[in-house]
Every structure is written in C-alpha cells, then in structure tokens.
Amino acid sequence: MDQTENIHQSPRLTPITSDWMNEVFGNKSLLKNLLATYDSPVNLLHTKPFRHNFDLYQKVFEKHNLNHQVFFARKANTCKVFAKEANAAGFGIDVASYNELKQCLELGCNPERLVLTAAIKPEKLVRLAIQNGVLMIVDNRDEFSLIQRLASELNQKARIGIRVSGFLYNGKKLYSRFGFDIDKVKDLMLQTFSNASTTDLFDFEGFQFHLDGYSIKERATALFQLIHLIDELEEYHISTGFIDMGGGLLMNYLTSKNEWKTFWNQLKQSLLGKRKPITFRNNGLGYHIKNNTIEGTPNVYPYFNETPKEKFLDQILSTKNEVGKTVASLLHEKNIELRIEPGRSLLDQCGLTITRVIHRKKDQENNWLVGLEMNRSQLFSSSEDFLVDPVYIPIHDIGKPEKPESVYFTGGYCLEGDIILKRKIELPRLPEIGNIICFVNTAGYIMHFYETRSHLYDFSANLVFHPESGEIIPDENIT
Ligand SMILES: *Cc1c(COP(=O)(O)O)cnc(C)c1O
C-alpha cells in the first residue's frame, strides 16, 4: 500500500527542488555555520533560477512573435539582489512604493525599465517618478490631478498607463478595488486626452490590469476586451503602445499530482472524523462541516498545478475569440506590446528558509510539537497554509534506528496560533534539538511578505548564495 494512503500516516506533499538546493541539504557544515553565524531562521537566495524563469517567458513571447517586456514584481521579495539581477539581465521591475522605487534608482536600475504600480501614491512618490521619467500606472482621478499638478510644476511630462478593471466574464463583472471601470475608460480617455492642456503634461503609453485568481480564461477575456477598447480609441486618434496584464502567473511547488489529490481526500476524511487529523486541531484550510457534509473551498494557493509559468502564459496567448483569432495574433496584428509583471513565478526555485529545532514536547492530545527558532510571519503568505513538505536534516548523526513520527512545527510568538505549518508533517524520526528543518521554495512572498518583528525578534538574515564559489553575501551588503 502507498504510504500516503495509510490512515495512520500524514499524507506527503513532496517539493520540487533544484540542484543547488540539494547541494545545500547535503552540506551539513555549511548549514551549521550559517545558523551559528546568522541565527535561525536564515533565508538563502540564489539568482540563477530567476534568470532561467525569465528566459522561459521570453521564449513564449518569441514563439508568438510579440513585442514584449517582463517586469519583476519587486514586492514578492524584499531583497535587493533580485532587483539588481533583473536590471542586469535586461528585464524591468514593477515597484509599488516610494522605498522600492528609490532603492531601484539607487541600485542603478534603468528608469525606463521601471513601472510604478503603487496602490497608494503620495506626493513625494509621484514627484520622484516624474523626475526620473518612470512610467506610472494611474488608478483613480485624484491621482490624475496630482500627476497633472506635479508635471506642470516640474515642467516635465509624466509617462502614464491606466489601470483597468471590471471586465465582463460569464455575464458578471470581475470585481476589483483597483483601477478604472472598463466601461468608463473611453470617456475618461476622451476627456483627458482631447484637451491640449493635459496632453502637454501626459504621455499616455498603455493599459494595465492585474487579476486575482488563476483563471486562464479570465485573463484572455480581459485582454480581448482591452483590445476592443483600444480599437475604439484608435478612431479618436488615441493610440496605445502596450497592454500590461500584471502578474499572478502560476507556479508549481510539488512533484506529485497523486499526493495532492490524496492530501485533499484525507483532509476531508479527517474533517468527517473518519481518520486522525492531518492538520492542527483539524483545521479545514477553507473547508468546514455542515450537516455532516463538507462545505467551502480551499483557501490556499494551488501549490500543485499543471500549467505553471510559461505554460500559463502560452495558454493565455493561444486562447481564441469567437471568430477563432488568438490573443497573440490580435496583439501582433495591432502591434501592441504585451507586458507581464510576475513576482512569485520569477522567484521559483530561488530561495530556502533554514531553521533549527529548539524543543520537542507532547500536547494534551498526544501530538508531537516541535518548537522551531522562528515565527509564523517568517513563512506565511495570504494562503491559509504553505502546503509543501520541509526537508529534515539531522545535523549530527545520532545512530538511533529510524522510527517515523508525525509532528506539528510551532513558533515563537506568544499566540496559540503561531503554528508554522498547519499540516502534520511526517519525519523519519522525532528530530533532535539542533536538527535543521529547511523550507523549500520560499522566495516568492513566503519568506518576507508578512514578516513582522513582534517580541523584538530580529528579521531573518537574507543571504545570497553563489554555489560555484561557495561565496555567501548578506543581501544588505549589495549595492
Ligand atoms: C502583486 C502584483 C503583481 C505580482 O503578482 P505575482 O502573483 O507575484 O505574480 C504584479 N502586478 C501587480 C499590479 C500586483 O499587484
């Protein structure tokens, strides 16, 4: 019988790992030194996969013969190294705050390859963008007024794109708090760009959108609607250079579809009381029980999926409209550049979070709790749980026979809820104090997005790893 199907075991979710990671797992002296020098947890970053992911996207655009630009969504990881690397490799960067923009400029990033998508744009941010000729994505009329005033004051034209939302999909509008409703954009454009006093102040370059969720059809529908709008605007001599379809391109973390299916089946079984819980206090991760049946939907990232990265992009571009034309062929015909702003997916395989075991104990329900020297904010995204098995590294060989144990990992915040992973994880044995637990593929959002410093804990160390030379450089030293 498959181990994952044994009801006494916790189902596995085996991560995809790359060569550089496997080398690190095998190098115990490196791991010991890192933790001795920088304390736990340590984030280890490597940029080679970053470039590789970028190349994968490039190839798809080239295959479809499209003018294109890839912008790395800076917010997905706080480290400077990725901004620096993106610029060096010739791709753009999507910045979303004053500090993100300022830092990119200080790192020497080409301002022409930056795009400012900040949800909130205070005056000093807009000023910095205009002064440096950075493209700004406008979200609302107040921003328009501010940009107009500052462009006039600085006597410099502002480069702008317009964020659009409210696309019609299956007869309903896709809700977003961001951007202008697509039904109102034409009027906005005619008012704004048919007036000489404003055309002197703005260079309109294109449209942008960013959709939540991971529906290929929704993205394609949004693109078709924007292309239609662009056609309409052409009649008024307003031309559009680009469509930027934002980020949210899928990434896949897991090796096995079977494990993924088994996990969800077993979770339902445990919610129905038909097996031992496989999540902390039988957390449903978005499912709950009503009248003895399962309701709700998983509130987690699709950690396993079959259309990651370049496949996701390719499928959007290959989607056909009612008359059989693909997104790509329309964009090509009309000579519209297509842009994307991936964050997470460009960081696929770029990071590890390394942490050490401080204690082991049993709770009142006879579960093993393994205390790690970290807190949940250091391994947390908007997803209900990070559904990827960590790698267990017994740092000193203790020679005891292996007896598998399933455990929960707990963290340092004084909250009942400071559980690092809600899933119960089966390890080859109960870890010893000082053993290492390594979380895989954490660079996109997981290691940084919600990291906080309660209890005055230090932020985790961010170290850039060069496997060829063995060199390790703190990200803060990158200039
Ligand atoms: C968050 C965000 C992105 C990046 O999304 P990913 O899921 O990391 O690819 C890109 N553009 C905008 C406007 C965003 O808000």
Tab-separated table of C-alpha atoms and ligand atoms in Angstrom:
chain	number	residue	atom	x	y	z
A	1	MET	CA	0.000	0.000	0.000
A	2	ASP	CA	1.134	3.518	-0.816
A	3	GLN	CA	2.389	5.072	2.423
A	4	THR	CA	0.283	8.180	1.893
A	5	GLU	CA	-2.840	6.063	1.927
A	6	ASN	CA	-2.196	4.530	5.307
A	7	ILE	CA	-4.591	6.311	7.634
A	8	HIS	CA	-2.014	6.464	10.414
A	9	GLN	CA	0.417	8.419	8.280
A	10	SER	CA	0.264	12.071	7.348
A	11	PRO	CA	-0.002	12.470	3.599
A	12	ARG	CA	3.074	13.885	1.947
A	13	LEU	CA	3.448	16.847	-0.342
A	14	THR	CA	6.909	16.405	-1.807
A	15	PRO	CA	8.517	19.633	-3.019
A	16	ILE	CA	10.264	20.192	-6.324
A	17	THR	CA	13.887	21.017	-5.521
A	18	SER	CA	16.750	22.048	-7.757
A	19	ASP	CA	20.403	21.018	-7.808
A	20	TRP	CA	21.651	23.981	-5.804
A	21	MET	CA	19.143	23.188	-3.062
A	22	ASN	CA	20.055	19.516	-2.961
A	23	GLU	CA	23.703	20.502	-2.596
A	24	VAL	CA	22.830	22.703	0.362
A	25	PHE	CA	20.821	19.907	2.033
A	26	GLY	CA	23.857	17.650	1.793
A	27	ASN	CA	26.326	20.208	3.117
A	28	LYS	CA	25.907	19.955	6.881
A	29	SER	CA	28.918	22.053	7.741
A	30	LEU	CA	27.613	24.889	5.585
A	31	LEU	CA	24.221	24.676	7.285
A	32	LYS	CA	25.746	24.552	10.765
A	33	ASN	CA	27.958	27.543	10.017
A	34	LEU	CA	25.096	29.576	8.613
A	35	LEU	CA	22.989	29.109	11.715
A	36	ALA	CA	25.936	29.646	14.045
A	37	THR	CA	26.786	32.919	12.304
A	38	TYR	CA	23.385	34.366	11.496
A	39	ASP	CA	20.986	32.611	13.883
A	40	SER	CA	17.746	30.980	12.894
A	41	PRO	CA	15.977	31.378	10.560
A	42	VAL	CA	18.221	32.081	7.614
A	43	ASN	CA	16.917	32.776	4.127
A	44	LEU	CA	19.277	31.521	1.461
A	45	LEU	CA	18.807	33.011	-2.008
A	46	HIS	CA	20.149	32.044	-5.390
A	47	THR	CA	19.568	34.014	-8.594
A	48	LYS	CA	20.312	31.530	-11.375
A	49	PRO	CA	16.757	30.138	-11.437
A	50	PHE	CA	15.477	33.750	-11.560
A	51	ARG	CA	17.173	34.286	-14.920
A	52	HIS	CA	16.051	30.893	-16.113
A	53	ASN	CA	12.413	31.686	-15.322
A	54	PHE	CA	12.719	34.961	-17.186
A	55	ASP	CA	14.108	33.080	-20.218
A	56	LEU	CA	11.140	30.712	-20.153
A	57	TYR	CA	8.768	33.673	-20.502
A	58	GLN	CA	10.880	35.286	-23.219
A	59	LYS	CA	10.729	32.130	-25.318
A	60	VAL	CA	6.935	32.065	-25.226
A	61	PHE	CA	6.711	35.703	-26.345
A	62	GLU	CA	9.190	34.992	-29.126
A	63	LYS	CA	7.288	31.924	-30.244
A	64	HIS	CA	4.190	34.117	-30.632
A	65	ASN	CA	6.164	36.832	-32.340
A	66	LEU	CA	5.182	39.505	-29.849
A	67	ASN	CA	6.828	42.687	-28.728
A	68	HIS	CA	7.038	42.203	-25.007
A	69	GLN	CA	8.547	43.196	-21.686
A	70	VAL	CA	8.773	41.311	-18.420
A	71	PHE	CA	8.726	43.347	-15.210
A	72	PHE	CA	9.679	41.633	-11.959
A	73	ALA	CA	7.129	42.491	-9.245
A	74	ARG	CA	9.533	43.797	-6.604
A	75	LYS	CA	7.077	43.298	-3.735
A	76	ALA	CA	7.330	39.481	-3.843
A	77	ASN	CA	10.697	39.527	-2.041
A	78	THR	CA	12.341	42.355	-0.116
A	79	CYS	CA	15.921	41.520	-1.138
A	80	LYS	CA	17.869	43.913	-3.289
A	81	VAL	CA	19.635	41.142	-5.135
A	82	PHE	CA	16.648	40.334	-7.337
A	83	ALA	CA	16.143	43.958	-8.375
A	84	LYS	CA	19.801	44.193	-9.200
A	85	GLU	CA	19.748	40.934	-11.122
A	86	ALA	CA	16.589	41.864	-13.056
A	87	ASN	CA	18.212	45.064	-14.207
A	88	ALA	CA	21.474	43.335	-15.118
A	89	ALA	CA	19.598	40.713	-17.142
A	90	GLY	CA	17.679	43.405	-19.017
A	91	PHE	CA	14.222	42.919	-17.645
A	92	GLY	CA	12.105	45.549	-15.994
A	93	ILE	CA	10.925	45.983	-12.404
A	94	ASP	CA	7.469	46.735	-11.074
A	95	VAL	CA	7.811	48.954	-7.993
A	96	ALA	CA	4.972	49.643	-5.611
A	97	SER	CA	6.165	52.135	-3.013
A	98	TYR	CA	8.470	55.115	-2.507
A	99	ASN	CA	11.186	52.971	-0.936
A	100	GLU	CA	11.003	50.329	-3.660
A	101	LEU	CA	11.361	52.997	-6.318
A	102	LYS	CA	14.115	54.891	-4.517
A	103	GLN	CA	16.087	51.711	-3.887
A	104	CYS	CA	15.874	50.627	-7.532
A	105	LEU	CA	17.120	54.030	-8.640
A	106	GLU	CA	19.970	53.874	-6.118
A	107	LEU	CA	20.913	50.406	-7.351
A	108	GLY	CA	21.313	51.905	-10.803
A	109	CYS	CA	18.269	50.310	-12.402
A	110	ASN	CA	17.312	51.841	-15.714
A	111	PRO	CA	14.322	54.169	-15.013
A	112	GLU	CA	12.934	53.418	-18.466
A	113	ARG	CA	12.501	49.821	-17.426
A	114	LEU	CA	10.655	50.595	-14.188
A	115	VAL	CA	6.919	50.726	-13.787
A	116	LEU	CA	5.233	52.232	-10.732
A	117	THR	CA	2.045	50.373	-9.783
A	118	ALA	CA	1.731	51.552	-6.141
A	119	ALA	CA	-1.823	51.292	-4.808
A	120	ILE	CA	-1.289	54.483	-2.831
A	121	LYS	CA	0.772	57.273	-4.392
A	122	PRO	CA	1.739	60.080	-2.019
A	123	GLU	CA	3.088	63.290	-3.492
A	124	LYS	CA	6.749	62.549	-2.858
A	125	LEU	CA	6.448	59.218	-4.698
A	126	VAL	CA	4.813	60.798	-7.749
A	127	ARG	CA	7.405	63.559	-7.734
A	128	LEU	CA	10.271	61.049	-7.685
A	129	ALA	CA	8.712	59.084	-10.538
A	130	ILE	CA	8.162	62.136	-12.750
A	131	GLN	CA	11.639	63.485	-12.066
A	132	ASN	CA	13.148	60.187	-13.165
A	133	GLY	CA	10.878	59.616	-16.142
A	134	VAL	CA	9.328	56.494	-14.592
A	135	LEU	CA	6.099	55.145	-16.076
A	136	MET	CA	3.200	55.427	-13.585
A	137	ILE	CA	0.067	53.296	-13.652
A	138	VAL	CA	-2.847	55.589	-12.736
A	139	ASP	CA	-5.578	54.141	-10.550
A	140	ASN	CA	-8.051	56.984	-9.975
A	141	ARG	CA	-8.955	60.590	-10.790
A	142	ASP	CA	-7.290	62.064	-7.720
A	143	GLU	CA	-4.017	60.545	-8.917
A	144	PHE	CA	-4.592	62.126	-12.308
A	145	SER	CA	-4.987	65.549	-10.699
A	146	LEU	CA	-1.897	65.108	-8.560
A	147	ILE	CA	0.206	63.962	-11.501
A	148	GLN	CA	-1.073	66.821	-13.617
A	149	ARG	CA	-0.215	69.379	-10.945
A	150	LEU	CA	3.268	67.980	-10.321
A	151	ALA	CA	4.092	67.552	-14.019
A	152	SER	CA	3.164	71.159	-14.562
A	153	GLU	CA	5.143	72.292	-11.510
A	154	LEU	CA	8.219	70.281	-12.525
A	155	ASN	CA	7.738	71.244	-16.152
A	156	GLN	CA	8.212	67.619	-17.142
A	157	LYS	CA	5.883	65.288	-18.980
A	158	ALA	CA	4.538	62.380	-16.933
A	159	ARG	CA	4.604	58.922	-18.532
A	160	ILE	CA	1.386	57.158	-17.690
A	161	GLY	CA	-0.517	53.953	-18.157
A	162	ILE	CA	-4.065	53.402	-16.964
A	163	ARG	CA	-5.201	50.608	-14.731
A	164	VAL	CA	-8.448	49.000	-15.826
A	165	SER	CA	-10.810	46.608	-14.035
A	166	GLY	CA	-14.435	45.470	-14.097
A	167	PHE	CA	-14.056	43.123	-17.073
A	168	LEU	CA	-17.174	41.239	-18.042
A	169	TYR	CA	-16.822	37.498	-17.530
A	170	ASN	CA	-19.671	34.995	-17.852
A	171	GLY	CA	-22.161	37.860	-17.702
A	172	LYS	CA	-20.749	39.327	-14.479
A	173	LYS	CA	-18.183	41.996	-13.791
A	174	LEU	CA	-14.953	40.824	-12.161
A	175	TYR	CA	-14.778	42.975	-9.041
A	176	SER	CA	-11.613	44.843	-8.154
A	177	ARG	CA	-10.987	47.805	-5.892
A	178	PHE	CA	-8.194	48.865	-8.224
A	179	GLY	CA	-8.283	50.885	-11.396
A	180	PHE	CA	-10.971	52.425	-13.583
A	181	ASP	CA	-14.065	50.525	-14.616
A	182	ILE	CA	-13.560	49.459	-18.228
A	183	ASP	CA	-16.999	50.856	-19.086
A	184	LYS	CA	-15.830	54.328	-18.067
A	185	VAL	CA	-12.355	54.305	-19.561
A	186	LYS	CA	-13.336	55.535	-23.005
A	187	ASP	CA	-14.971	58.683	-21.601
A	188	LEU	CA	-12.045	59.233	-19.288
A	189	MET	CA	-9.615	58.977	-22.183
A	190	LEU	CA	-11.619	61.305	-24.414
A	191	GLN	CA	-11.904	63.901	-21.664
A	192	THR	CA	-8.281	63.677	-20.680
A	193	PHE	CA	-6.523	63.346	-23.997
A	194	SER	CA	-8.540	65.562	-26.256
A	195	ASN	CA	-7.582	68.579	-24.201
A	196	ALA	CA	-4.359	70.343	-25.203
A	197	SER	CA	-3.524	71.495	-21.669
A	198	THR	CA	-3.409	67.912	-20.456
A	199	THR	CA	-1.794	66.285	-23.495
A	200	ASP	CA	1.167	68.578	-22.879
A	201	LEU	CA	1.557	67.095	-19.440
A	202	PHE	CA	0.920	63.393	-20.056
A	203	ASP	CA	2.378	60.790	-22.331
A	204	PHE	CA	-0.213	58.041	-22.442
A	205	GLU	CA	1.554	54.751	-23.173
A	206	GLY	CA	-0.818	51.883	-22.410
A	207	PHE	CA	-3.230	49.951	-20.235
A	208	GLN	CA	-2.574	47.699	-17.285
A	209	PHE	CA	-4.649	45.240	-15.278
A	210	HIS	CA	-3.952	42.599	-12.649
A	211	LEU	CA	-6.482	39.913	-11.844
A	212	ASP	CA	-6.756	37.857	-8.704
A	213	GLY	CA	-7.033	34.124	-9.074
A	214	TYR	CA	-5.509	31.938	-11.744
A	215	SER	CA	-8.066	31.612	-14.488
A	216	ILE	CA	-6.574	31.499	-17.965
A	217	LYS	CA	-9.977	32.267	-19.488
A	218	GLU	CA	-10.463	35.372	-17.348
A	219	ARG	CA	-7.107	36.749	-18.412
A	220	ALA	CA	-7.805	36.109	-22.073
A	221	THR	CA	-11.264	37.676	-21.795
A	222	ALA	CA	-9.785	40.786	-20.182
A	223	LEU	CA	-7.237	41.019	-22.988
A	224	PHE	CA	-9.927	40.729	-25.671
A	225	GLN	CA	-11.955	43.470	-24.010
A	226	LEU	CA	-8.967	45.769	-23.792
A	227	ILE	CA	-8.027	45.137	-27.419
A	228	HIS	CA	-11.573	46.099	-28.356
A	229	LEU	CA	-11.316	49.301	-26.323
A	230	ILE	CA	-8.001	50.111	-27.982
A	231	ASP	CA	-9.660	49.733	-31.400
A	232	GLU	CA	-12.376	52.164	-30.365
A	233	LEU	CA	-9.844	54.698	-29.134
A	234	GLU	CA	-7.963	54.495	-32.438
A	235	GLU	CA	-10.996	56.087	-34.047
A	236	TYR	CA	-10.335	59.126	-31.884
A	237	HIS	CA	-6.628	59.084	-32.731
A	238	ILE	CA	-5.602	57.868	-29.321
A	239	SER	CA	-3.029	55.162	-29.814
A	240	THR	CA	-1.980	52.580	-27.268
A	241	GLY	CA	1.517	51.148	-27.086
A	242	PHE	CA	1.120	48.326	-24.612
A	243	ILE	CA	-1.129	46.154	-22.546
A	244	ASP	CA	0.363	45.067	-19.239
A	245	MET	CA	-1.525	42.037	-17.926
A	246	GLY	CA	0.027	42.158	-14.460
A	247	GLY	CA	1.311	39.168	-12.538
A	248	GLY	CA	-0.279	36.119	-10.988
A	249	LEU	CA	1.233	33.627	-13.408
A	250	LEU	CA	1.026	30.243	-11.757
A	251	MET	CA	3.960	28.454	-10.235
A	252	ASN	CA	4.108	24.801	-9.234
A	253	TYR	CA	5.740	23.696	-5.973
A	254	LEU	CA	5.014	19.975	-5.873
A	255	THR	CA	6.194	16.836	-7.625
A	256	SER	CA	3.096	14.681	-7.447
A	257	LYS	CA	-0.480	15.160	-8.545
A	258	ASN	CA	-1.336	11.961	-6.742
A	259	GLU	CA	-0.041	13.258	-3.412
A	260	TRP	CA	-2.015	16.465	-3.895
A	261	LYS	CA	-5.234	14.562	-4.524
A	262	THR	CA	-4.584	12.199	-1.636
A	263	PHE	CA	-3.953	15.096	0.711
A	264	TRP	CA	-7.302	16.735	-0.039
A	265	ASN	CA	-9.150	13.422	0.187
A	266	GLN	CA	-7.548	12.647	3.512
A	267	LEU	CA	-8.280	16.142	4.812
A	268	LYS	CA	-11.965	15.639	4.042
A	269	GLN	CA	-11.870	12.229	5.740
A	270	SER	CA	-10.361	13.756	8.846
A	271	LEU	CA	-12.910	16.612	8.904
A	272	LEU	CA	-15.637	13.995	8.785
A	273	GLY	CA	-13.985	12.233	11.717
A	274	LYS	CA	-13.087	9.191	9.664
A	275	ARG	CA	-9.374	9.355	10.357
A	276	LYS	CA	-6.908	11.045	12.689
A	277	PRO	CA	-6.486	14.772	11.973
A	278	ILE	CA	-3.793	15.720	9.478
A	279	THR	CA	-3.962	19.442	10.266
A	280	PHE	CA	-3.564	21.292	13.546
A	281	ARG	CA	-6.796	20.989	15.529
A	282	ASN	CA	-8.379	19.595	12.385
A	283	ASN	CA	-8.205	22.897	10.524
A	284	GLY	CA	-10.167	22.629	7.258
A	285	LEU	CA	-7.989	25.094	5.309
A	286	GLY	CA	-11.194	26.655	3.989
A	287	TYR	CA	-13.416	23.576	4.207
A	288	HIS	CA	-15.853	23.132	7.053
A	289	ILE	CA	-18.522	20.656	8.052
A	290	LYS	CA	-22.216	21.455	7.897
A	291	ASN	CA	-24.883	18.783	8.466
A	292	ASN	CA	-22.251	16.117	8.132
A	293	THR	CA	-21.118	17.235	4.709
A	294	ILE	CA	-18.091	19.172	3.564
A	295	GLU	CA	-18.675	22.763	2.510
A	296	GLY	CA	-16.490	25.653	1.438
A	297	THR	CA	-13.449	25.806	-0.814
A	298	PRO	CA	-9.762	25.529	-0.001
A	299	ASN	CA	-8.327	28.892	0.913
A	300	VAL	CA	-4.847	28.071	-0.331
A	301	TYR	CA	-2.582	28.685	-3.285
A	302	PRO	CA	-2.783	25.891	-5.909
A	303	TYR	CA	0.632	24.585	-4.828
A	304	PHE	CA	0.228	21.754	-7.297
A	305	ASN	CA	-0.894	22.685	-10.797
A	306	GLU	CA	-0.178	21.555	-14.333
A	307	THR	CA	0.049	24.959	-16.034
A	308	PRO	CA	2.902	26.802	-14.327
A	309	LYS	CA	4.840	29.793	-15.674
A	310	GLU	CA	5.497	29.575	-19.413
A	311	LYS	CA	2.635	27.114	-19.914
A	312	PHE	CA	0.229	29.510	-18.228
A	313	LEU	CA	1.386	32.375	-20.441
A	314	ASP	CA	1.292	30.238	-23.566
A	315	GLN	CA	-2.270	29.159	-22.898
A	316	ILE	CA	-3.456	32.732	-22.401
A	317	LEU	CA	-1.809	33.819	-25.642
A	318	SER	CA	-3.260	30.860	-27.517
A	319	THR	CA	-6.842	31.457	-26.359
A	320	LYS	CA	-9.191	32.134	-29.282
A	321	ASN	CA	-12.064	34.618	-29.542
A	322	GLU	CA	-15.488	33.919	-31.160
A	323	VAL	CA	-14.041	34.236	-34.636
A	324	GLY	CA	-11.105	31.982	-33.921
A	325	LYS	CA	-8.371	34.597	-33.514
A	326	THR	CA	-5.874	34.127	-30.732
A	327	VAL	CA	-4.901	36.792	-28.212
A	328	ALA	CA	-1.378	36.689	-29.607
A	329	SER	CA	-2.425	37.142	-33.246
A	330	LEU	CA	-4.568	40.182	-32.402
A	331	LEU	CA	-1.792	41.805	-30.396
A	332	HIS	CA	0.658	41.105	-33.188
A	333	GLU	CA	-1.658	42.480	-35.895
A	334	LYS	CA	-2.261	45.664	-33.977
A	335	ASN	CA	1.357	45.992	-32.979
A	336	ILE	CA	0.543	46.190	-29.263
A	337	GLU	CA	3.370	45.279	-26.907
A	338	LEU	CA	2.392	42.766	-24.232
A	339	ARG	CA	3.855	43.142	-20.758
A	340	ILE	CA	3.686	40.954	-17.681
A	341	GLU	CA	4.602	41.640	-14.056
A	342	PRO	CA	5.313	38.268	-12.453
A	343	GLY	CA	6.568	38.231	-8.886
A	344	ARG	CA	6.179	34.801	-7.357
A	345	SER	CA	6.793	32.780	-10.505
A	346	LEU	CA	10.065	34.528	-11.371
A	347	LEU	CA	11.280	33.539	-7.905
A	348	ASP	CA	10.517	29.843	-8.452
A	349	GLN	CA	13.429	27.776	-7.054
A	350	CYS	CA	15.261	30.889	-5.776
A	351	GLY	CA	15.029	30.527	-2.012
A	352	LEU	CA	15.242	28.341	1.093
A	353	THR	CA	14.316	29.130	4.692
A	354	ILE	CA	16.595	27.283	7.100
A	355	THR	CA	15.690	26.916	10.748
A	356	ARG	CA	16.629	24.860	13.776
A	357	VAL	CA	14.811	22.722	16.315
A	358	ILE	CA	14.753	24.130	19.860
A	359	HIS	CA	12.478	21.691	21.701
A	360	ARG	CA	10.086	18.743	21.374
A	361	LYS	CA	7.024	18.170	23.528
A	362	LYS	CA	3.696	16.408	23.557
A	363	ASP	CA	0.436	18.357	23.785
A	364	GLN	CA	-2.702	17.254	25.668
A	365	GLU	CA	-3.935	15.438	22.582
A	366	ASN	CA	-0.745	13.418	22.352
A	367	ASN	CA	0.612	15.273	19.309
A	368	TRP	CA	4.311	15.940	18.978
A	369	LEU	CA	5.028	19.671	18.848
A	370	VAL	CA	8.447	20.617	17.553
A	371	GLY	CA	9.462	24.161	18.518
A	372	LEU	CA	11.436	25.949	15.812
A	373	GLU	CA	13.549	29.061	16.242
A	374	MET	CA	11.325	31.240	14.066
A	375	ASN	CA	7.764	32.536	13.941
A	376	ARG	CA	4.902	32.086	11.578
A	377	SER	CA	5.281	35.519	9.961
A	378	GLN	CA	8.540	34.213	8.518
A	379	LEU	CA	6.799	31.519	6.481
A	380	PHE	CA	3.482	32.988	5.613
A	381	SER	CA	1.628	34.316	2.620
A	382	SER	CA	-2.022	35.135	2.024
A	383	SER	CA	-2.608	31.395	1.664
A	384	GLU	CA	-4.117	29.569	4.642
A	385	ASP	CA	-1.083	27.259	4.823
A	386	PHE	CA	2.180	26.610	2.984
A	387	LEU	CA	1.377	23.161	1.618
A	388	VAL	CA	4.893	21.985	0.891
A	389	ASP	CA	6.845	19.439	2.948
A	390	PRO	CA	10.038	20.758	4.528
A	391	VAL	CA	13.322	18.896	4.323
A	392	TYR	CA	14.564	17.393	7.581
A	393	ILE	CA	18.320	17.429	8.131
A	394	PRO	CA	19.658	15.559	11.183
A	395	ILE	CA	22.747	17.602	11.748
A	396	HIS	CA	24.654	15.186	13.946
A	397	ASP	CA	24.141	11.528	13.297
A	398	ILE	CA	22.687	10.018	16.401
A	399	GLY	CA	22.721	6.473	15.150
A	400	LYS	CA	19.322	5.620	16.642
A	401	PRO	CA	17.097	3.440	14.486
A	402	GLU	CA	14.614	5.435	12.492
A	403	LYS	CA	11.032	5.426	13.715
A	404	PRO	CA	8.783	7.739	11.722
A	405	GLU	CA	6.924	10.376	13.734
A	406	SER	CA	4.347	12.901	12.633
A	407	VAL	CA	4.756	16.344	14.143
A	408	TYR	CA	3.496	19.902	14.116
A	409	PHE	CA	6.014	22.747	13.972
A	410	THR	CA	5.408	25.591	16.404
A	411	GLY	CA	6.854	29.101	16.517
A	412	GLY	CA	7.981	31.798	18.933
A	413	TYR	CA	5.071	34.220	19.030
A	414	CYS	CA	3.015	34.007	22.210
A	415	LEU	CA	-0.108	33.059	20.300
A	416	GLU	CA	-1.870	29.715	20.260
A	417	GLY	CA	-1.980	30.195	16.521
A	418	ASP	CA	1.762	30.532	15.999
A	419	ILE	CA	1.933	27.218	14.214
A	420	ILE	CA	4.483	27.270	11.405
A	421	LEU	CA	2.632	24.760	9.232
A	422	LYS	CA	-0.958	23.740	9.893
A	423	ARG	CA	-0.259	20.371	8.312
A	424	LYS	CA	1.054	17.478	10.326
A	425	ILE	CA	4.387	16.504	8.851
A	426	GLU	CA	5.789	13.006	8.932
A	427	LEU	CA	9.516	12.829	9.586
A	428	PRO	CA	11.750	9.751	9.505
A	429	ARG	CA	12.100	10.159	13.280
A	430	LEU	CA	11.485	12.652	16.042
A	431	PRO	CA	14.070	15.389	15.414
A	432	GLU	CA	16.789	16.077	17.961
A	433	ILE	CA	17.450	19.516	19.397
A	434	GLY	CA	19.653	21.428	16.957
A	435	ASN	CA	18.477	19.448	13.928
A	436	ILE	CA	17.638	21.511	10.872
A	437	ILE	CA	14.321	21.961	9.153
A	438	CYS	CA	14.549	23.529	5.751
A	439	PHE	CA	11.533	25.044	3.991
A	440	VAL	CA	11.756	24.894	0.237
A	441	ASN	CA	10.988	27.455	-2.464
A	442	THR	CA	10.071	30.275	-0.109
A	443	ALA	CA	11.487	33.267	-2.035
A	444	GLY	CA	8.179	34.390	-3.563
A	445	TYR	CA	6.161	36.029	-0.740
A	446	ILE	CA	6.543	33.161	1.749
A	447	MET	CA	9.715	34.364	3.500
A	448	HIS	CA	9.036	38.107	3.527
A	449	PHE	CA	5.622	39.379	2.672
A	450	TYR	CA	4.191	39.283	6.191
A	451	GLU	CA	7.375	39.148	8.241
A	452	THR	CA	6.986	41.082	11.482
A	453	ARG	CA	9.211	41.816	14.468
A	454	SER	CA	6.990	41.226	17.496
A	455	HIS	CA	8.831	40.350	20.727
A	456	LEU	CA	11.683	42.357	19.134
A	457	TYR	CA	12.813	39.298	17.250
A	458	ASP	CA	15.287	40.168	14.549
A	459	PHE	CA	14.225	39.855	10.953
A	460	SER	CA	15.646	36.723	9.401
A	461	ALA	CA	19.009	37.034	7.691
A	462	ASN	CA	18.899	37.155	3.899
A	463	LEU	CA	21.968	35.636	2.310
A	464	VAL	CA	22.836	35.425	-1.349
A	465	PHE	CA	24.486	32.138	-2.236
A	466	HIS	CA	26.894	31.537	-5.110
A	467	PRO	CA	27.226	27.758	-5.313
A	468	GLU	CA	30.086	27.923	-7.845
A	469	SER	CA	32.431	29.729	-5.443
A	470	GLY	CA	30.700	28.889	-2.186
A	471	GLU	CA	30.500	32.629	-1.519
A	472	ILE	CA	27.716	33.907	0.729
A	473	ILE	CA	26.871	37.607	0.762
A	474	PRO	CA	24.298	39.284	3.037
A	475	ASP	CA	21.723	40.995	0.859
A	476	GLU	CA	22.119	44.210	2.842
A	477	ASN	CA	25.698	44.474	1.532
A	478	ILE	CA	24.546	44.549	-2.063
A	479	THR	CA	24.935	47.976	-3.639
B	1	LIG	C1	1.081	41.543	-6.804
B	1	LIG	C2	1.126	42.123	-8.140
B	1	LIG	C3	1.941	41.549	-9.119
B	1	LIG	C4	2.711	40.274	-8.911
B	1	LIG	O1	1.879	39.161	-8.753
B	1	LIG	P1	2.501	37.679	-8.623
B	1	LIG	O2	1.355	36.860	-8.185
B	1	LIG	O3	3.595	37.737	-7.636
B	1	LIG	O4	2.991	37.304	-9.981
B	1	LIG	C5	2.024	42.207	-10.323
B	1	LIG	N1	1.348	43.347	-10.579
B	1	LIG	C6	0.530	43.907	-9.664
B	1	LIG	C7	-0.183	45.158	-10.011
B	1	LIG	C8	0.390	43.309	-8.421
B	1	LIG	O5	-0.440	43.858	-7.521
